[in-house]
Structure formats: C-alpha cells, structure tokens
Amino acid sequence: MLRRDLLGSLLPLALGAGTTLPCRAGAALPTAAAVPGGVAIVDLAVGSDAPRPAARYNGRPVLVREQSRRWVAVVGIGLDVDVAQPQALLMRREGDPRDRRVVFKLQPKRYAEQRLTVAPRHVELAPEDLARHERERTHLAQVLRSFNTAREPATLRLVLPAAGPRSATFGARRIFNNQPRAPHSGMDLAAPTGTPVLSAAAGEVLDVGDYFFNGHTVIVDHGLGFLTLYCHLSAIDTERGKALDAGAPIGKVGASGRVTGPHLHFSVYLNAQSVDPALFLPPA
Ligand SMILES: [Zn+2]
C-alpha cells in the first residue's frame, strides 16, 4: 500500500479535465468508444488518493472507478444522442457542495439497417398485447435505471455468455415486416435451444420475467449501474436476488418472445443506456 501511495503521488497530473482516455488491453475497463451506443471514459482529473467523486450525466449517476491512479467516469452513451450537442458530466467531490462541469466530445457513428421477418403478432400488436407491452416497458425501464452503490463491479470486462457466433448488429436500425422499429439494443449469439447461458460477470439477479418482446429474461446487476440482460431463454435456472459468480449458469438459449429463431440476445447497460457488448468482451 505504501509503495502504491508513493507511486500515485509521483504521477504528474498532466491530463486536463474532459480528456477521454484510450483503454489498455487487458484492463478492467471496457474499450473506450465515445460514439452513440458506445462508452466514453472521461478523466475526472482527480487523483485516486482523494475520495471517489460522484458524477452525473443527463441527470443519471454514472460509474466512476480508478484507472492509473486517477478517477475516471465510465459513461454509457445512448444510441439516440445528438453528437453535435456539447456533452458534460456534473462532478461533485467529497466535502465540496459545488458541481463541476466536465465536458467531453462524441464522434458520430452510423449503424447499418437490418430487415427481419417475425410473427405478425409481434409487429401489429393486438390491444391486449399492447397493454401488456406498455406495462412491461415501464417495469423494465425502472429495473434498468438501477444504480446499486452497495456493489462494486470487480471488472468491466465480460465473459461470453453463450458459446456461438456473435452478430455485429448492435445499434442496427431495424425494420420488422417492413415496419421501422427501435434499433437493436444488444448482440445476438446464435446457438441451439438448450445451450447454457452464463452470467457475463459476477453480480446479483435483479429481475427475471417472461416479457412480450424479450421472452424469458434475466437481468443481472453488477453494481454502480452496470447491468447485463439475457433474452429469449427457453429456461431460467436462477431466481431474483441470487448472487452469481462470473460464468455461473442462469438459463438456456431459446426462442421465446419476438425472434426469427433460437438465439441469445445479450445487452449491456451503463447508466440506463444500452451500449455495445463487443466493447466489454474478448475479441471474437
Ligand atoms: Zn437481439
């Protein structure tokens, strides 16, 4: 500890606030990508010998952790963000009642378009299905806003949650049965029904359910607003509140909900924004 503190105090504080940092390979942080649907890693210009500052983005708390003896914010960027607008975090240091603005820049990113054909009932919703979907959407939005300060993620690098080829369709603008719908909020892993689904990191089961679009679903809370979501399962082998190690089985691949066939839909959330899971996984 003494050596670590000494080294920390010797490091020059050279980077200005608002600098986004590249991420070392093998570090506990995701790959930085300051784009819509990506992760901005924003230097808060506070040495980690000081208490951890709090940071907010668009009114939501964001994950702050140590990197190279400094505090950095690991910010989920929404797919719908306007990159032309200035982006800013509000940072507050312990013992200081004032917020400080930490500005950062985003680059544009254009995502592909994807055309899919699914069962008509999952595109033109019957009134009872629409009412069900709206209830579920409200519930899921509330779950995904969770910011659990009692748990610190051991790492922000994830293990692959199912063996199978990965799609690179995160962010794709989707057209179901010729009708435009929300962009794809995750990665699809092609695998047969029954393939084990594993928790991508240590955490606690925050939600399980059977939802109109997502089918049988598990959401795992890794702490500080870092969540993972697993959809279209054929079986759920865990329960709400259960503590999980990285790689713990939570269910089986299936084809429940709105699908074209069996696969695992895998999403990653930071500060209630879905971000590209590829940024958190080892290279394919
Ligand atoms: Zn998907």
Tab-separated table of C-alpha atoms and ligand atoms in Angstrom:
chain	number	residue	atom	x	y	z
A	1	MET	CA	0.000	0.000	0.000
A	2	LEU	CA	2.795	2.392	0.920
A	3	ARG	CA	4.553	1.820	-2.396
A	4	ARG	CA	1.282	2.286	-4.277
A	5	ASP	CA	0.539	5.558	-2.481
A	6	LEU	CA	4.048	6.827	-3.130
A	7	LEU	CA	3.824	5.982	-6.823
A	8	GLY	CA	0.448	7.671	-7.017
A	9	SER	CA	1.773	10.890	-5.531
A	10	LEU	CA	4.665	10.948	-8.001
A	11	LEU	CA	2.478	10.766	-11.101
A	12	PRO	CA	2.091	14.150	-12.757
A	13	LEU	CA	-1.480	15.391	-13.131
A	14	ALA	CA	-0.951	16.166	-16.784
A	15	LEU	CA	-4.307	15.467	-18.377
A	16	GLY	CA	-6.947	18.183	-18.330
A	17	ALA	CA	-10.500	17.504	-17.249
A	18	GLY	CA	-12.651	16.132	-20.008
A	19	THR	CA	-9.922	14.172	-21.779
A	20	THR	CA	-11.242	10.834	-22.930
A	21	LEU	CA	-8.705	8.103	-22.400
A	22	PRO	CA	-7.806	5.141	-24.545
A	23	CYS	CA	-8.068	1.870	-22.688
A	24	ARG	CA	-5.191	-0.533	-22.192
A	25	ALA	CA	-5.767	-4.069	-23.436
A	26	GLY	CA	-6.466	-6.385	-20.522
A	27	ALA	CA	-7.506	-3.567	-18.199
A	28	ALA	CA	-10.653	-3.865	-16.127
A	29	LEU	CA	-12.389	-1.189	-18.211
A	30	PRO	CA	-14.287	-1.659	-21.478
A	31	THR	CA	-12.783	-0.498	-24.759
A	32	ALA	CA	-13.446	3.236	-24.994
A	33	ALA	CA	-15.662	4.395	-27.884
A	34	ALA	CA	-17.048	7.933	-27.479
A	35	VAL	CA	-19.863	7.393	-30.001
A	36	PRO	CA	-23.629	6.793	-29.829
A	37	GLY	CA	-24.087	3.334	-28.286
A	38	GLY	CA	-20.505	3.357	-27.015
A	39	VAL	CA	-18.681	4.035	-23.754
A	40	ALA	CA	-16.896	7.340	-23.072
A	41	ILE	CA	-14.127	7.021	-20.483
A	42	VAL	CA	-13.794	10.528	-19.108
A	43	ASP	CA	-10.856	11.588	-16.951
A	44	LEU	CA	-12.183	13.471	-13.918
A	45	ALA	CA	-8.714	14.934	-13.211
A	46	VAL	CA	-8.840	13.773	-9.592
A	47	GLY	CA	-6.108	11.506	-8.235
A	48	SER	CA	-7.341	8.280	-6.671
A	49	ASP	CA	-5.623	9.218	-3.386
A	50	ALA	CA	-8.653	11.557	-2.993
A	51	PRO	CA	-12.109	10.084	-2.213
A	52	ARG	CA	-14.079	8.903	-5.225
A	53	PRO	CA	-16.048	11.803	-6.745
A	54	ALA	CA	-19.689	11.399	-7.785
A	55	ALA	CA	-20.602	12.107	-11.414
A	56	ARG	CA	-23.906	12.505	-13.252
A	57	TYR	CA	-24.746	12.546	-16.958
A	58	ASN	CA	-28.139	13.711	-18.213
A	59	GLY	CA	-29.402	13.586	-14.632
A	60	ARG	CA	-28.361	9.957	-14.030
A	61	PRO	CA	-25.497	8.776	-11.786
A	62	VAL	CA	-22.594	7.236	-13.712
A	63	LEU	CA	-19.995	4.649	-12.798
A	64	VAL	CA	-16.705	6.093	-11.509
A	65	ARG	CA	-13.641	3.915	-10.981
A	66	GLU	CA	-9.891	4.081	-10.691
A	67	GLN	CA	-7.608	3.882	-13.688
A	68	SER	CA	-3.862	4.570	-13.473
A	69	ARG	CA	-4.197	6.291	-10.062
A	70	ARG	CA	-6.954	8.606	-11.232
A	71	TRP	CA	-10.753	8.609	-11.082
A	72	VAL	CA	-12.462	8.165	-14.444
A	73	ALA	CA	-16.168	8.142	-15.332
A	74	VAL	CA	-17.286	5.208	-17.473
A	75	VAL	CA	-20.264	6.697	-19.294
A	76	GLY	CA	-22.851	4.807	-21.340
A	77	ILE	CA	-23.795	6.887	-24.390
A	78	GLY	CA	-27.346	6.483	-25.721
A	79	LEU	CA	-27.887	5.437	-29.332
A	80	ASP	CA	-30.165	8.458	-29.792
A	81	VAL	CA	-27.671	11.093	-28.570
A	82	ASP	CA	-27.133	14.209	-30.730
A	83	VAL	CA	-23.341	14.253	-31.141
A	84	ALA	CA	-23.451	17.896	-32.304
A	85	GLN	CA	-24.543	18.944	-28.794
A	86	PRO	CA	-21.843	19.553	-26.147
A	87	GLN	CA	-21.698	16.675	-23.660
A	88	ALA	CA	-20.957	17.245	-19.985
A	89	LEU	CA	-20.740	15.390	-16.712
A	90	LEU	CA	-21.555	17.076	-13.424
A	91	MET	CA	-18.899	16.030	-10.931
A	92	ARG	CA	-19.024	16.542	-7.194
A	93	ARG	CA	-16.055	15.927	-4.907
A	94	GLU	CA	-16.440	14.880	-1.299
A	95	GLY	CA	-16.647	17.918	1.000
A	96	ASP	CA	-17.358	20.314	-1.890
A	97	PRO	CA	-21.017	21.292	-2.309
A	98	ARG	CA	-20.492	22.649	-5.845
A	99	ASP	CA	-20.882	20.687	-9.063
A	100	ARG	CA	-18.111	20.995	-11.629
A	101	ARG	CA	-18.822	20.556	-15.323
A	102	VAL	CA	-16.523	18.144	-17.122
A	103	VAL	CA	-17.075	18.422	-20.858
A	104	PHE	CA	-16.279	15.714	-23.373
A	105	LYS	CA	-16.744	15.147	-27.094
A	106	LEU	CA	-18.504	12.455	-29.055
A	107	GLN	CA	-17.877	11.275	-32.586
A	108	PRO	CA	-20.718	10.300	-34.912
A	109	LYS	CA	-21.314	6.653	-35.764
A	110	ARG	CA	-23.633	5.338	-38.427
A	111	TYR	CA	-25.182	1.932	-37.892
A	112	ALA	CA	-26.445	-0.432	-40.568
A	113	GLU	CA	-30.053	-1.253	-41.310
A	114	GLN	CA	-31.458	-4.716	-40.659
A	115	ARG	CA	-34.639	-6.175	-42.185
A	116	LEU	CA	-36.293	-9.044	-40.322
A	117	THR	CA	-39.431	-11.118	-40.689
A	118	VAL	CA	-41.158	-12.246	-37.495
A	119	ALA	CA	-44.622	-13.449	-36.458
A	120	PRO	CA	-47.188	-10.711	-37.346
A	121	ARG	CA	-48.447	-10.572	-33.715
A	122	HIS	CA	-45.031	-9.168	-32.703
A	123	VAL	CA	-45.313	-6.252	-35.159
A	124	GLU	CA	-49.009	-5.337	-35.306
A	125	LEU	CA	-49.889	-5.656	-31.632
A	126	ALA	CA	-53.391	-6.643	-30.507
A	127	PRO	CA	-54.800	-4.231	-27.891
A	128	GLU	CA	-54.187	-6.694	-25.019
A	129	ASP	CA	-50.595	-7.297	-26.197
A	130	LEU	CA	-50.012	-3.548	-26.478
A	131	ALA	CA	-51.304	-3.019	-22.918
A	132	ARG	CA	-49.076	-5.875	-21.718
A	133	HIS	CA	-46.036	-4.454	-23.550
A	134	GLU	CA	-46.605	-0.990	-22.066
A	135	ARG	CA	-46.747	-2.405	-18.519
A	136	GLU	CA	-43.577	-4.406	-19.174
A	137	ARG	CA	-41.778	-1.452	-20.754
A	138	THR	CA	-42.457	0.662	-17.649
A	139	HIS	CA	-41.262	-2.146	-15.366
A	140	LEU	CA	-38.093	-2.826	-17.392
A	141	ALA	CA	-37.214	0.877	-17.658
A	142	GLN	CA	-37.413	1.092	-13.868
A	143	VAL	CA	-35.259	-2.032	-13.403
A	144	LEU	CA	-32.655	-0.787	-15.903
A	145	ARG	CA	-32.332	2.543	-14.046
A	146	SER	CA	-30.977	0.652	-11.023
A	147	PHE	CA	-27.811	2.183	-9.569
A	148	ASN	CA	-26.696	-0.107	-6.768
A	149	THR	CA	-23.967	1.570	-4.716
A	150	ALA	CA	-23.670	-1.462	-2.401
A	151	ARG	CA	-21.859	-3.439	-5.111
A	152	GLU	CA	-18.642	-2.532	-6.943
A	153	PRO	CA	-18.017	-4.397	-10.222
A	154	ALA	CA	-14.824	-6.473	-9.864
A	155	THR	CA	-14.170	-5.814	-13.548
A	156	LEU	CA	-15.966	-4.278	-16.516
A	157	ARG	CA	-14.586	-6.961	-18.822
A	158	LEU	CA	-17.158	-9.688	-19.514
A	159	VAL	CA	-17.054	-13.370	-20.379
A	160	LEU	CA	-19.029	-14.588	-23.406
A	161	PRO	CA	-22.481	-15.595	-22.041
A	162	ALA	CA	-23.071	-18.423	-24.561
A	163	ALA	CA	-20.910	-20.404	-26.973
A	164	GLY	CA	-21.830	-19.416	-30.528
A	165	PRO	CA	-21.163	-16.959	-33.344
A	166	ARG	CA	-21.800	-13.311	-32.395
A	167	SER	CA	-23.745	-10.875	-34.532
A	168	ALA	CA	-22.315	-7.398	-35.016
A	169	THR	CA	-25.793	-5.866	-35.259
A	170	PHE	CA	-25.795	-3.747	-32.098
A	171	GLY	CA	-27.323	-0.369	-32.983
A	172	ALA	CA	-28.756	-1.575	-36.302
A	173	ARG	CA	-31.877	0.297	-37.372
A	174	ARG	CA	-34.480	-2.446	-37.519
A	175	ILE	CA	-37.317	-2.976	-39.897
A	176	PHE	CA	-39.647	-5.782	-38.845
A	177	ASN	CA	-42.067	-6.996	-41.553
A	178	ASN	CA	-41.445	-3.676	-43.395
A	179	GLN	CA	-42.198	-1.549	-40.295
A	180	PRO	CA	-39.412	0.549	-38.711
A	181	ARG	CA	-38.848	-0.217	-35.020
A	182	ALA	CA	-36.321	0.671	-32.284
A	183	PRO	CA	-32.639	-0.037	-33.057
A	184	HIS	CA	-31.090	-3.295	-31.902
A	185	SER	CA	-30.034	-2.830	-28.278
A	186	GLY	CA	-27.684	-5.794	-27.974
A	187	MET	CA	-25.672	-8.583	-29.532
A	188	ASP	CA	-27.198	-11.836	-30.764
A	189	LEU	CA	-25.377	-15.109	-30.165
A	190	ALA	CA	-26.513	-17.879	-32.490
A	191	ALA	CA	-26.849	-21.130	-30.535
A	192	PRO	CA	-29.332	-24.006	-30.462
A	193	THR	CA	-32.140	-24.164	-27.912
A	194	GLY	CA	-30.813	-25.626	-24.657
A	195	THR	CA	-27.292	-24.161	-24.914
A	196	PRO	CA	-26.253	-22.984	-21.415
A	197	VAL	CA	-26.430	-19.218	-20.769
A	198	LEU	CA	-23.838	-17.894	-18.323
A	199	SER	CA	-23.670	-14.710	-16.289
A	200	ALA	CA	-21.120	-12.496	-18.081
A	201	ALA	CA	-19.685	-11.233	-14.764
A	202	ALA	CA	-20.173	-11.601	-11.014
A	203	GLY	CA	-23.345	-9.962	-9.761
A	204	GLU	CA	-26.822	-10.462	-8.371
A	205	VAL	CA	-30.012	-11.375	-10.229
A	206	LEU	CA	-32.063	-8.179	-10.354
A	207	ASP	CA	-35.053	-9.348	-12.390
A	208	VAL	CA	-36.488	-12.433	-14.050
A	209	GLY	CA	-39.613	-12.421	-16.188
A	210	ASP	CA	-41.482	-13.533	-19.293
A	211	TYR	CA	-41.916	-10.455	-21.493
A	212	PHE	CA	-43.811	-9.927	-24.742
A	213	PHE	CA	-40.803	-8.954	-26.867
A	214	ASN	CA	-37.880	-10.249	-24.778
A	215	GLY	CA	-39.411	-13.616	-23.856
A	216	HIS	CA	-37.936	-15.345	-20.795
A	217	THR	CA	-35.411	-12.847	-19.474
A	218	VAL	CA	-32.785	-12.499	-16.738
A	219	ILE	CA	-31.194	-9.182	-15.720
A	220	VAL	CA	-28.005	-9.249	-13.630
A	221	ASP	CA	-26.822	-6.283	-11.552
A	222	HIS	CA	-23.015	-5.925	-11.384
A	223	GLY	CA	-23.147	-2.698	-9.338
A	224	LEU	CA	-22.964	1.059	-9.996
A	225	GLY	CA	-25.448	0.952	-12.884
A	226	PHE	CA	-23.577	-1.789	-14.784
A	227	LEU	CA	-26.181	-4.407	-15.800
A	228	THR	CA	-26.455	-7.282	-18.270
A	229	LEU	CA	-29.646	-8.656	-19.829
A	230	TYR	CA	-30.255	-12.110	-21.367
A	231	CYS	CA	-33.383	-12.642	-23.524
A	232	HIS	CA	-35.426	-15.254	-25.422
A	233	LEU	CA	-34.441	-18.048	-22.996
A	234	SER	CA	-36.117	-21.467	-23.109
A	235	ALA	CA	-35.463	-21.949	-19.375
A	236	ILE	CA	-34.456	-19.751	-16.449
A	237	ASP	CA	-32.221	-21.574	-13.944
A	238	THR	CA	-31.847	-18.810	-11.359
A	239	GLU	CA	-34.005	-16.509	-9.265
A	240	ARG	CA	-34.240	-12.898	-8.233
A	241	GLY	CA	-31.721	-11.950	-5.505
A	242	LYS	CA	-29.333	-14.817	-6.236
A	243	ALA	CA	-25.599	-13.966	-6.062
A	244	LEU	CA	-23.653	-15.149	-9.121
A	245	ASP	CA	-20.004	-15.675	-9.985
A	246	ALA	CA	-18.781	-14.777	-13.481
A	247	GLY	CA	-19.701	-17.705	-15.736
A	248	ALA	CA	-22.443	-19.055	-13.428
A	249	PRO	CA	-25.290	-20.746	-15.362
A	250	ILE	CA	-28.532	-18.729	-15.355
A	251	GLY	CA	-30.624	-20.397	-18.069
A	252	LYS	CA	-30.794	-21.935	-21.525
A	253	VAL	CA	-30.903	-20.457	-25.031
A	254	GLY	CA	-34.370	-20.451	-26.597
A	255	ALA	CA	-36.747	-18.689	-28.965
A	256	SER	CA	-39.258	-17.042	-26.604
A	257	GLY	CA	-40.562	-13.526	-27.424
A	258	ARG	CA	-40.020	-11.722	-30.743
A	259	VAL	CA	-37.448	-13.820	-32.621
A	260	THR	CA	-36.665	-15.260	-36.027
A	261	GLY	CA	-35.207	-18.419	-34.403
A	262	PRO	CA	-33.313	-19.640	-31.310
A	263	HIS	CA	-30.514	-17.347	-30.121
A	264	LEU	CA	-29.351	-15.448	-27.064
A	265	HIS	CA	-29.940	-11.698	-27.116
A	266	PHE	CA	-27.360	-10.127	-24.809
A	267	SER	CA	-27.410	-6.458	-23.761
A	268	VAL	CA	-25.113	-4.399	-21.553
A	269	TYR	CA	-26.296	-1.284	-19.705
A	270	LEU	CA	-24.366	1.583	-18.151
A	271	ASN	CA	-26.261	4.481	-16.528
A	272	ALA	CA	-29.508	3.070	-18.018
A	273	GLN	CA	-28.181	3.205	-21.625
A	274	SER	CA	-27.689	0.088	-23.719
A	275	VAL	CA	-24.143	0.047	-25.074
A	276	ASP	CA	-22.294	-2.216	-27.493
A	277	PRO	CA	-21.491	-5.521	-25.705
A	278	ALA	CA	-18.479	-6.052	-28.014
A	279	LEU	CA	-16.678	-3.273	-26.092
A	280	PHE	CA	-16.720	-5.485	-22.968
A	281	LEU	CA	-15.928	-8.904	-24.466
A	282	PRO	CA	-12.652	-10.512	-25.512
A	283	PRO	CA	-12.047	-10.314	-29.287
A	284	ALA	CA	-14.147	-12.811	-31.276
B	1	ZN	ZN	-31.147	-9.252	-30.293
